[in-house]
mmCIF file of C-alpha atoms and ligand atoms in Angstrom:
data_model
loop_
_atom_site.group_PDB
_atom_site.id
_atom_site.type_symbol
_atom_site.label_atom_id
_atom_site.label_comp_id
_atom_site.label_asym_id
_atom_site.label_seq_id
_atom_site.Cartn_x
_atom_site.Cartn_y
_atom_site.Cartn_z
ATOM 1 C CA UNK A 10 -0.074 -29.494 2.207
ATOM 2 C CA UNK A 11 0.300 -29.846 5.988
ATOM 3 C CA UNK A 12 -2.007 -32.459 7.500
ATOM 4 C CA UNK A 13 -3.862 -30.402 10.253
ATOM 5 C CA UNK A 14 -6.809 -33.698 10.918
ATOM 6 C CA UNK A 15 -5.521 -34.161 14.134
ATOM 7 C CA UNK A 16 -5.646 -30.720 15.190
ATOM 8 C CA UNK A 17 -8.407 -29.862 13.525
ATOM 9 C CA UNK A 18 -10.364 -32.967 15.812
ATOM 10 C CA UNK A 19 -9.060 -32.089 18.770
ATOM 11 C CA UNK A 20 -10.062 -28.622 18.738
ATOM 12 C CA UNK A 21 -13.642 -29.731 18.040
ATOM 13 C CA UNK A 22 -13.854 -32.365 20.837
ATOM 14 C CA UNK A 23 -12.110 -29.324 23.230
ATOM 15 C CA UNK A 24 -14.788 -27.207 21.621
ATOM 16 C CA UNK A 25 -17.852 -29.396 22.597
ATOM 17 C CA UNK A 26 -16.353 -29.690 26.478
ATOM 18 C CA UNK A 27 -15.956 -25.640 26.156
ATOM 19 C CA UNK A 28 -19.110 -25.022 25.125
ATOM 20 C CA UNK A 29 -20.562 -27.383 27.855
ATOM 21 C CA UNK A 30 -18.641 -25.652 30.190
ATOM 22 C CA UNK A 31 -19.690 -21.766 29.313
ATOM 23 C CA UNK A 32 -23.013 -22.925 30.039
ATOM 24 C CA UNK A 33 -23.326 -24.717 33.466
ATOM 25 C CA UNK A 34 -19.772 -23.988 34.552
ATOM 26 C CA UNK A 35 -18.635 -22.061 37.598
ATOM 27 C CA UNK A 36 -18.410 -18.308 36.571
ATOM 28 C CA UNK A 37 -16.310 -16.935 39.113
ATOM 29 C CA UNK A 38 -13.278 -15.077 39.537
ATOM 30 C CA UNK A 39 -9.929 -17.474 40.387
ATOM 31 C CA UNK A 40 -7.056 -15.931 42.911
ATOM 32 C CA UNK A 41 -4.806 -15.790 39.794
ATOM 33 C CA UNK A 42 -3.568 -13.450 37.207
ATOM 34 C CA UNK A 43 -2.552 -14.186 33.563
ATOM 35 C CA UNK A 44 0.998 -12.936 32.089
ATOM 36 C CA UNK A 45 -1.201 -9.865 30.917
ATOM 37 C CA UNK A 46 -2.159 -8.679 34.461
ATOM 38 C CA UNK A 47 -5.873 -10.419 33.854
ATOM 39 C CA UNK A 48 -7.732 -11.852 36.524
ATOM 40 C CA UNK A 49 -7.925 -15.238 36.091
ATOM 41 C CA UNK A 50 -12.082 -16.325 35.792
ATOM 42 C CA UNK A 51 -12.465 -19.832 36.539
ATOM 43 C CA UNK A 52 -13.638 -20.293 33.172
ATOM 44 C CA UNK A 53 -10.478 -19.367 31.426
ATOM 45 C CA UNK A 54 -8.427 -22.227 33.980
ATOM 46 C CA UNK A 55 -10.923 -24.791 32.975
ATOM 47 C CA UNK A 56 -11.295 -23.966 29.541
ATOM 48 C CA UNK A 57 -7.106 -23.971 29.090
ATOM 49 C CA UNK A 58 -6.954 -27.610 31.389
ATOM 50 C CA UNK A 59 -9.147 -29.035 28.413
ATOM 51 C CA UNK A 60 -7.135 -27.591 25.575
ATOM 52 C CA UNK A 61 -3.967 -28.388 27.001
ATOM 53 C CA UNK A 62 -4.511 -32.050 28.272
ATOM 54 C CA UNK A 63 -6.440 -32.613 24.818
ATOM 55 C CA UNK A 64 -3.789 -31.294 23.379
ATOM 56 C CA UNK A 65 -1.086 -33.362 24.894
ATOM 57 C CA UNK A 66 -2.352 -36.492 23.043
ATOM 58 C CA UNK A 67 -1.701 -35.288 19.813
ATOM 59 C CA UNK A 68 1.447 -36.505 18.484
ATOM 60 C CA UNK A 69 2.303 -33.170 16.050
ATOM 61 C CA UNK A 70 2.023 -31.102 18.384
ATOM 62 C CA UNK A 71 5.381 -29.855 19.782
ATOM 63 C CA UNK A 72 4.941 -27.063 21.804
ATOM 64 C CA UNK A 73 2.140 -25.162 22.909
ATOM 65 C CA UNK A 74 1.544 -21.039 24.106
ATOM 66 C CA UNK A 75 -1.611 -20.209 26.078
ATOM 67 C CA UNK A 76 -2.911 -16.553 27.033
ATOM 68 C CA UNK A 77 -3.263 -18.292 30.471
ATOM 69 C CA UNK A 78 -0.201 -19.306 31.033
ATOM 70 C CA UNK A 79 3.537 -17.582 31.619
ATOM 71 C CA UNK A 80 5.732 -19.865 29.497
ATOM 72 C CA UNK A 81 5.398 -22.124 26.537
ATOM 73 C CA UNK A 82 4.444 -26.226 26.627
ATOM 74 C CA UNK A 83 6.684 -28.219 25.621
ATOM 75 C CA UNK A 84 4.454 -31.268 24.223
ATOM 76 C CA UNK A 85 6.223 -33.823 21.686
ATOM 77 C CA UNK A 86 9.946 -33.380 20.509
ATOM 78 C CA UNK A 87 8.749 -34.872 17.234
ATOM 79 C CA UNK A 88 5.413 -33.034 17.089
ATOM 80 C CA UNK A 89 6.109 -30.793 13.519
ATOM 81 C CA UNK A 90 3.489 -27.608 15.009
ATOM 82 C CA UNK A 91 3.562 -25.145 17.772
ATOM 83 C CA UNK A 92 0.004 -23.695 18.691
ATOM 84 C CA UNK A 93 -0.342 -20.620 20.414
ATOM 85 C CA UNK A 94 -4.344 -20.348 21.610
ATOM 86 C CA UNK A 95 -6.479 -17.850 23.853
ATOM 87 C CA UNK A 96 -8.754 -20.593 25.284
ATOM 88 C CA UNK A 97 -11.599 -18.253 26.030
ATOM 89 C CA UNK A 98 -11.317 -14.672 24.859
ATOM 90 C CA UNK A 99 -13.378 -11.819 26.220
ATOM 91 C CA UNK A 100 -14.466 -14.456 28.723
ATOM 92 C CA UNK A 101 -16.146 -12.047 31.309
ATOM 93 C CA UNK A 102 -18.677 -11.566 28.764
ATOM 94 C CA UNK A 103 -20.431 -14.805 29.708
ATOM 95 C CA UNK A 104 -21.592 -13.230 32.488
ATOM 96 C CA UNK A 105 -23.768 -10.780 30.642
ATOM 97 C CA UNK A 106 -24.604 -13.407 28.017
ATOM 98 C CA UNK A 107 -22.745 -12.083 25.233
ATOM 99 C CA UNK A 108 -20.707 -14.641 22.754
ATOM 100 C CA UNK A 109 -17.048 -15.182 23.290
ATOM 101 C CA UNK A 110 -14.352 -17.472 21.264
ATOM 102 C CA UNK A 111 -11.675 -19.638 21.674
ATOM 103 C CA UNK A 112 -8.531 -18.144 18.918
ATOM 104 C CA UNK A 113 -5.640 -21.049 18.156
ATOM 105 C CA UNK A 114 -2.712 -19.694 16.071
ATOM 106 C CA UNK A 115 -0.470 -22.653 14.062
ATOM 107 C CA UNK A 116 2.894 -22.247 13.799
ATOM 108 C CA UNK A 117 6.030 -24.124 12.136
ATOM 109 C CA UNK A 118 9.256 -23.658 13.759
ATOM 110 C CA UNK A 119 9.029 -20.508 15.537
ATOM 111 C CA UNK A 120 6.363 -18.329 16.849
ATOM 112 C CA UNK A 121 6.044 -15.656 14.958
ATOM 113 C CA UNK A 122 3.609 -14.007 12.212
ATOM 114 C CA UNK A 123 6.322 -14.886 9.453
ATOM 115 C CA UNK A 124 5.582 -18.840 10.465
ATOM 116 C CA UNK A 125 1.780 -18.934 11.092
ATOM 117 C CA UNK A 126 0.635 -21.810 8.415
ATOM 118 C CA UNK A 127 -3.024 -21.907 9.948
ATOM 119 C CA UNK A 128 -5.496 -20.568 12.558
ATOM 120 C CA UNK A 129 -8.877 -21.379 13.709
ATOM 121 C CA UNK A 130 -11.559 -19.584 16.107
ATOM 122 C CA UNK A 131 -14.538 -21.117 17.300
ATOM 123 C CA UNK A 132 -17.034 -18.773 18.183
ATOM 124 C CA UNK A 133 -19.643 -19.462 21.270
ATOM 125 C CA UNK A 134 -22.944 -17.304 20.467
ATOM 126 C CA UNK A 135 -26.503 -18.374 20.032
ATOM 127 C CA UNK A 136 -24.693 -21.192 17.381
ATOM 128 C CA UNK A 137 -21.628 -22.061 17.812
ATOM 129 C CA UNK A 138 -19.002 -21.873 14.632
ATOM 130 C CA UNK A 139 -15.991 -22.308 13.779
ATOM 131 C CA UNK A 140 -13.686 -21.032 11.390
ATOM 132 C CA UNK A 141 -10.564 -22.509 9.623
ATOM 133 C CA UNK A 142 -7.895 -21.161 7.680
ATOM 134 C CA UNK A 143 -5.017 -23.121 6.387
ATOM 135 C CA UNK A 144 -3.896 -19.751 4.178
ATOM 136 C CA UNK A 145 -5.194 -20.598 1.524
ATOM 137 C CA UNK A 146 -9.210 -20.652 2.136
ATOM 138 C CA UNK A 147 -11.225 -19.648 4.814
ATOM 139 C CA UNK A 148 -14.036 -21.721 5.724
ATOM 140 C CA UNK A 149 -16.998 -21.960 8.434
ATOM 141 C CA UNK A 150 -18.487 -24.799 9.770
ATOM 142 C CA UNK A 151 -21.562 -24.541 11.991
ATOM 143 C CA UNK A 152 -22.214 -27.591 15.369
ATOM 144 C CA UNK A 153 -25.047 -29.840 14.601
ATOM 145 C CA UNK A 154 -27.485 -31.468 17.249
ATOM 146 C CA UNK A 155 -24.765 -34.426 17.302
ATOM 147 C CA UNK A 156 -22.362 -32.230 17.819
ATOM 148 C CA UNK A 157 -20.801 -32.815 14.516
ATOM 149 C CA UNK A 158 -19.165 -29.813 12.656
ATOM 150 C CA UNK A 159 -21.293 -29.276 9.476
ATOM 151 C CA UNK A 160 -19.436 -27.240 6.277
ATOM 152 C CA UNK A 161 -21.247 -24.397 6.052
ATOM 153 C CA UNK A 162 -19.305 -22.300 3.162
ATOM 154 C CA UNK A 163 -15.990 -20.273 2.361
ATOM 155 C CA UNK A 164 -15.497 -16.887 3.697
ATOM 156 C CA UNK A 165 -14.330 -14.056 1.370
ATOM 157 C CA UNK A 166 -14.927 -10.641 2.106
ATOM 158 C CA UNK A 167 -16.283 -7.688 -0.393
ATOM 159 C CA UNK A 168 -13.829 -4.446 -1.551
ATOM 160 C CA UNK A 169 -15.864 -2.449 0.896
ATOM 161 C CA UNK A 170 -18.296 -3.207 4.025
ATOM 162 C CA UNK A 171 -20.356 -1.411 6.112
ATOM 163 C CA UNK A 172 -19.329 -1.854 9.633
ATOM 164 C CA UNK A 173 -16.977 0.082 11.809
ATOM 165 C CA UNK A 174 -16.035 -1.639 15.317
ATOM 166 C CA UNK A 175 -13.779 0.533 17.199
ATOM 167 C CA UNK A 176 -11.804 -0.617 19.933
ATOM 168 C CA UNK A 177 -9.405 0.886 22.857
ATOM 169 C CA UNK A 178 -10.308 3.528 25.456
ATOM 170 C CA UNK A 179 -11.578 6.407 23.489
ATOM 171 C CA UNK A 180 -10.322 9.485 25.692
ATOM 172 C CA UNK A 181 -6.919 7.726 25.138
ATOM 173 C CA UNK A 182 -7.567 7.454 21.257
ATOM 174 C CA UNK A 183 -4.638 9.512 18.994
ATOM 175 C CA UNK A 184 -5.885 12.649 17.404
ATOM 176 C CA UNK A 185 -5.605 10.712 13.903
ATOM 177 C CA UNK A 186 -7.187 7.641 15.409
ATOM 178 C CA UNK A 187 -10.391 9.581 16.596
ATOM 179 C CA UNK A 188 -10.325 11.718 13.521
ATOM 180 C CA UNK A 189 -10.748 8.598 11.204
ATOM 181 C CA UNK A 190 -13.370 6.977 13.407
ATOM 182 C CA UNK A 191 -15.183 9.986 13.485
ATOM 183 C CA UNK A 192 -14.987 10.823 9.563
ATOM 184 C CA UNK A 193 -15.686 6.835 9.084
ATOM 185 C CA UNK A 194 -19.285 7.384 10.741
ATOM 186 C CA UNK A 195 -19.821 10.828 9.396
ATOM 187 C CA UNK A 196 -19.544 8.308 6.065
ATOM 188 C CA UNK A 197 -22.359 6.234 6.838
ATOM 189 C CA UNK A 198 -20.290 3.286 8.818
ATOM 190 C CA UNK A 199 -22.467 1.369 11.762
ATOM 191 C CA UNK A 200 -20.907 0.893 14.894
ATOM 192 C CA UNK A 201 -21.215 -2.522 16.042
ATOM 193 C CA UNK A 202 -18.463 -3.538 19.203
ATOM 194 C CA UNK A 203 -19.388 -6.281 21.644
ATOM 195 C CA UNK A 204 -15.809 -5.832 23.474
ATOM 196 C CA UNK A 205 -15.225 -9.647 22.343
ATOM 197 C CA UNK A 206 -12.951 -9.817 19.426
ATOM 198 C CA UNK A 207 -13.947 -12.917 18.429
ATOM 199 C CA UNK A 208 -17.454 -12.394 17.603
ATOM 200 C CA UNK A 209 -16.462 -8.611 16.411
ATOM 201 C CA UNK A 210 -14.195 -9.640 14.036
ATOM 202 C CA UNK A 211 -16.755 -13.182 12.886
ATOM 203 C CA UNK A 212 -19.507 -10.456 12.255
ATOM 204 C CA UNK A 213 -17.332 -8.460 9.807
ATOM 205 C CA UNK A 214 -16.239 -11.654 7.756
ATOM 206 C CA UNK A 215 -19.792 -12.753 7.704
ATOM 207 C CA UNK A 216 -21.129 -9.826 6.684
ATOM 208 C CA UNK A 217 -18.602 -9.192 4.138
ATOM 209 C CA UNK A 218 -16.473 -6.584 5.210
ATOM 210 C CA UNK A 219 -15.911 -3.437 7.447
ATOM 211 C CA UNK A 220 -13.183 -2.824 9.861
ATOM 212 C CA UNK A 221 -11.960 -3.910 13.300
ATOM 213 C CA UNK A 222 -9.418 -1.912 15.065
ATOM 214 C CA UNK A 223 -7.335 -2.214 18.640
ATOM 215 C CA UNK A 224 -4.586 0.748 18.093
ATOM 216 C CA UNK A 225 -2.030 1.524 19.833
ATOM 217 C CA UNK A 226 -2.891 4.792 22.466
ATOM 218 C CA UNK A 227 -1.944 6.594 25.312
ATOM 219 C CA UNK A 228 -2.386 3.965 27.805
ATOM 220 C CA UNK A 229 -1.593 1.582 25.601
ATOM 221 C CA UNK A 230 0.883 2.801 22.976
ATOM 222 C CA UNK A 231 1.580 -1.357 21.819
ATOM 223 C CA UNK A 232 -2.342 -1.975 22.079
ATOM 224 C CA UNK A 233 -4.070 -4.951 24.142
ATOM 225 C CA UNK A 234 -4.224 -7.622 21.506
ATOM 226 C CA UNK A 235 -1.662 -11.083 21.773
ATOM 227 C CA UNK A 236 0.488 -11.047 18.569
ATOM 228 C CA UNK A 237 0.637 -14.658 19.034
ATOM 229 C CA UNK A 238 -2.959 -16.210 20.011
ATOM 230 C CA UNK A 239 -5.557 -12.802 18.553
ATOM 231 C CA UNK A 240 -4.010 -10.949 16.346
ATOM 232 C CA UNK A 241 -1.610 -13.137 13.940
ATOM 233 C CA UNK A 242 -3.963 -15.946 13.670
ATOM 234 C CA UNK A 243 -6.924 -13.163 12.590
ATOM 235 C CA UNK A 244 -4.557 -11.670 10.445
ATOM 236 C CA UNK A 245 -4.281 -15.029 8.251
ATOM 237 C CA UNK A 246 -7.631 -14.830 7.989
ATOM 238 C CA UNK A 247 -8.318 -11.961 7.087
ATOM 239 C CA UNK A 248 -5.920 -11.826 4.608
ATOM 240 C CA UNK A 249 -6.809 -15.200 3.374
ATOM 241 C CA UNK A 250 -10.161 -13.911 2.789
ATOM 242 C CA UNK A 251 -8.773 -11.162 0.053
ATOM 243 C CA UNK A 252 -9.265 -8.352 2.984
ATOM 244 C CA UNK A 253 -5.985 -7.419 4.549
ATOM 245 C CA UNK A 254 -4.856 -7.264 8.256
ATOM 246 C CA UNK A 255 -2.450 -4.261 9.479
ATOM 247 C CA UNK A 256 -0.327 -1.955 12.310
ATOM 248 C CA UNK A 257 -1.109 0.945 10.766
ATOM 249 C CA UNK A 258 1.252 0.531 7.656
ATOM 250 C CA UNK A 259 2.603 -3.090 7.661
ATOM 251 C CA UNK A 260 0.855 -6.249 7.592
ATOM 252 C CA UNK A 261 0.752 -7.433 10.840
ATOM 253 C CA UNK A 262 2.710 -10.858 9.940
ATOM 254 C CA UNK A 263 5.737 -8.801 9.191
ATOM 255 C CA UNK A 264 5.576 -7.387 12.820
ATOM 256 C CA UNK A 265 8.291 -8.639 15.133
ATOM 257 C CA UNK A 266 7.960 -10.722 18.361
ATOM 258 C CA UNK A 267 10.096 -10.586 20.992
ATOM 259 C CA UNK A 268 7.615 -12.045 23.924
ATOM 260 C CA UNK A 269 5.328 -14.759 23.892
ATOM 261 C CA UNK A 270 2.748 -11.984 25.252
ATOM 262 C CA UNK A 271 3.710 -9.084 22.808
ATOM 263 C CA UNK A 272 0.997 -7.121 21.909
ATOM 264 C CA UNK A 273 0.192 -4.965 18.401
ATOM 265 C CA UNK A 274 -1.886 -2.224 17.098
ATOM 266 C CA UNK A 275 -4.096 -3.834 14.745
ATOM 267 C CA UNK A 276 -6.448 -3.248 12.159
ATOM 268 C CA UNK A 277 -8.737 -5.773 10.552
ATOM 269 C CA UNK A 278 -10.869 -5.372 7.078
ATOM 270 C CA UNK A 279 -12.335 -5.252 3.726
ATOM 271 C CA UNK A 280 -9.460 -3.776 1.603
ATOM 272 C CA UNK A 281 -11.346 -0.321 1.113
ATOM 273 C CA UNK A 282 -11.044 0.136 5.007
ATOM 274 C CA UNK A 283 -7.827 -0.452 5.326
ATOM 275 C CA UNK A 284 -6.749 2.190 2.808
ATOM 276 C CA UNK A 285 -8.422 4.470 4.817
ATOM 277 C CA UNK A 286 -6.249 3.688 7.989
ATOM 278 C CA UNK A 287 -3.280 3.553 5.851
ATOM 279 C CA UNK A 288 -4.016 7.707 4.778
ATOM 280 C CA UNK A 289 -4.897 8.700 8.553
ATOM 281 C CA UNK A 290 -1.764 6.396 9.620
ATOM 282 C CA UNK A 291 0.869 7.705 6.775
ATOM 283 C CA UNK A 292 4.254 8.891 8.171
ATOM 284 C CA UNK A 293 2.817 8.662 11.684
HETATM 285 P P1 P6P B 321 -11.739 -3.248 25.618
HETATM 286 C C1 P6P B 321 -11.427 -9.189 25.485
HETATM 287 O O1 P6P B 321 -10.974 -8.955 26.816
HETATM 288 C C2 P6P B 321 -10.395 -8.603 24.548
HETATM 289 O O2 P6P B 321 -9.157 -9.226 24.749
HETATM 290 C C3 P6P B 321 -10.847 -8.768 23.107
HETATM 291 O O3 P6P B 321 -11.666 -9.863 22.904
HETATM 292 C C4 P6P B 321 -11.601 -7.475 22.841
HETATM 293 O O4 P6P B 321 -11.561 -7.087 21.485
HETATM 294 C C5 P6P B 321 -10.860 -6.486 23.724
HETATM 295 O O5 P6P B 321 -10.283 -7.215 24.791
HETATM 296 C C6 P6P B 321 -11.819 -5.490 24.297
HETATM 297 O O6 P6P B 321 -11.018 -4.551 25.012
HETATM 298 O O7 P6P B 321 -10.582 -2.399 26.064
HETATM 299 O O8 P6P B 321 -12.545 -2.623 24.511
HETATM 300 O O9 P6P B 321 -12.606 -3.783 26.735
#
């Protein structure tokens, strides 16, 4: 069993700061871009100085991947875990109130979805939760007054849910793709899509199932979502949580990485769900 404590603390205090910072922080936009081709908001620097320099104190960790930064962080030659994190996803959302989420991905010995052992989100909303998965159970813990992280319970989704939360450009959406949105409302699904994947993706597991998907489409044929810091660390999770987590036809751990930034189609859900992207997705 790996012993995650020291992670698991640090994220919290960086958590606390974060959440501190989201709401009296300065909002605006930096000069910079991210790897992706993202302008840099001021809130994404500040939010990756605290993970980083917290995260420089902690022995096991030995290297370290940010959304906001080009190359990887080489911490502690002895540290036994490499991290990959998006310190504030969908962070232009604070500016029209909406949650957002910090996503950390941990790895052993490479990064890459065959070596993820554990990931964590912390989700910034009217509460603010966090998740943790260490493969094996996924649980959610909810900030007290003290700022302590209180157990709430274990997440496991249902065969079947209700929502549908559709992501990517629409006019660029594949024939296929827009057929099996379409035919997924025409069954009854609710459309519920915030544009942050953290708090898309936390409403589905705590409401017990549904799908999220980011495919790939004409503008972007690889999708939008990091392998390494979204989409392999939800994938755990979702899987962990007796859904399942795939490109279309593969689980998403199996898919390759050949760039820190890679990007995959992805679909996240209750197991029902996923079948159905699996039909409209067969021999594509
Ligand atoms: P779109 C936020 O920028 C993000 O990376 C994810 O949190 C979210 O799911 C996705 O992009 C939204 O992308 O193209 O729908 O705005």
């Amino acid at each position: 069993m790996d012993n995650l404590n020291d992670i698991l603390e640090a994220i919290k205090t960086a958590s606390i700061q974060i959440q501190h910072l989201i709401a009296h922080g300065d909002k605006g936009k930096s000069e910079q871009q991210n790897s992706t081709g993202d302008t840099q908001l001021k809130l994404d620097i500040a939010s990756d100085v605290i993970i980083e320099d917290i995260f420089a104190s902690v022995p096991s960790i030995k290297q370290i991947v940010s959304e906001e930064q080009d190359e990887i962080k080489y911490l502690h030659d002895n540290g036994e875990y490499l991290i990959a994190y998006d310190p504030l996803d969908g962070s232009s959302l604070v500016d029209v109130n909406l949650a957002v989420g910090s996503i950390y991905g941990i790895y052993k010995n490479d990064f890459n979805g065959a070596n993820i052992i554990a990931s964590v989100y912390v989700v910034f909303g009217p509460r603010v939760e966090m998740v943790v998965c260490d493969g094996k159970k996924v649980e959610l813990f909810r900030v007290q007054s003290d700022n302590s992280f209180k157990y709430i319970k274990d997440l496991v989704l249902n065969q079947t849910g209700k929502i549908n939360s559709p992501g990517s450009t629409q006019q660029c959406w594949y024939p296929h793709h827009k057929a099996m949105i379409e035919d997924m409302f025409k069954d009854g699904y609710i459309l519920s899509y915030s544009g942050g994947m953290v708090p898309d993706l936390h409403h589905i597991l705590l409401n017990g199932g549904g799908l999220f998907s980011y495919p790939g489409a004409t503008d972007k044929p690889k999708g939008k979502l990091r392998q390494l810091f979204e989409v392999f660390p939800f994938a755990l999770i979702f899987q962990t949580a007796k859904g399942d987590a795939i490109d279309g036809q593969k689980s998403l751990l199996e898919v390759p990485t050949t760039h820190i930034h890679d990007t995959a189609p992805c679909f996240f859900g209750s197991n029902k769900e996923i079948d159905i992207v699996k039909k409209y997705y067969a021999k594509r």
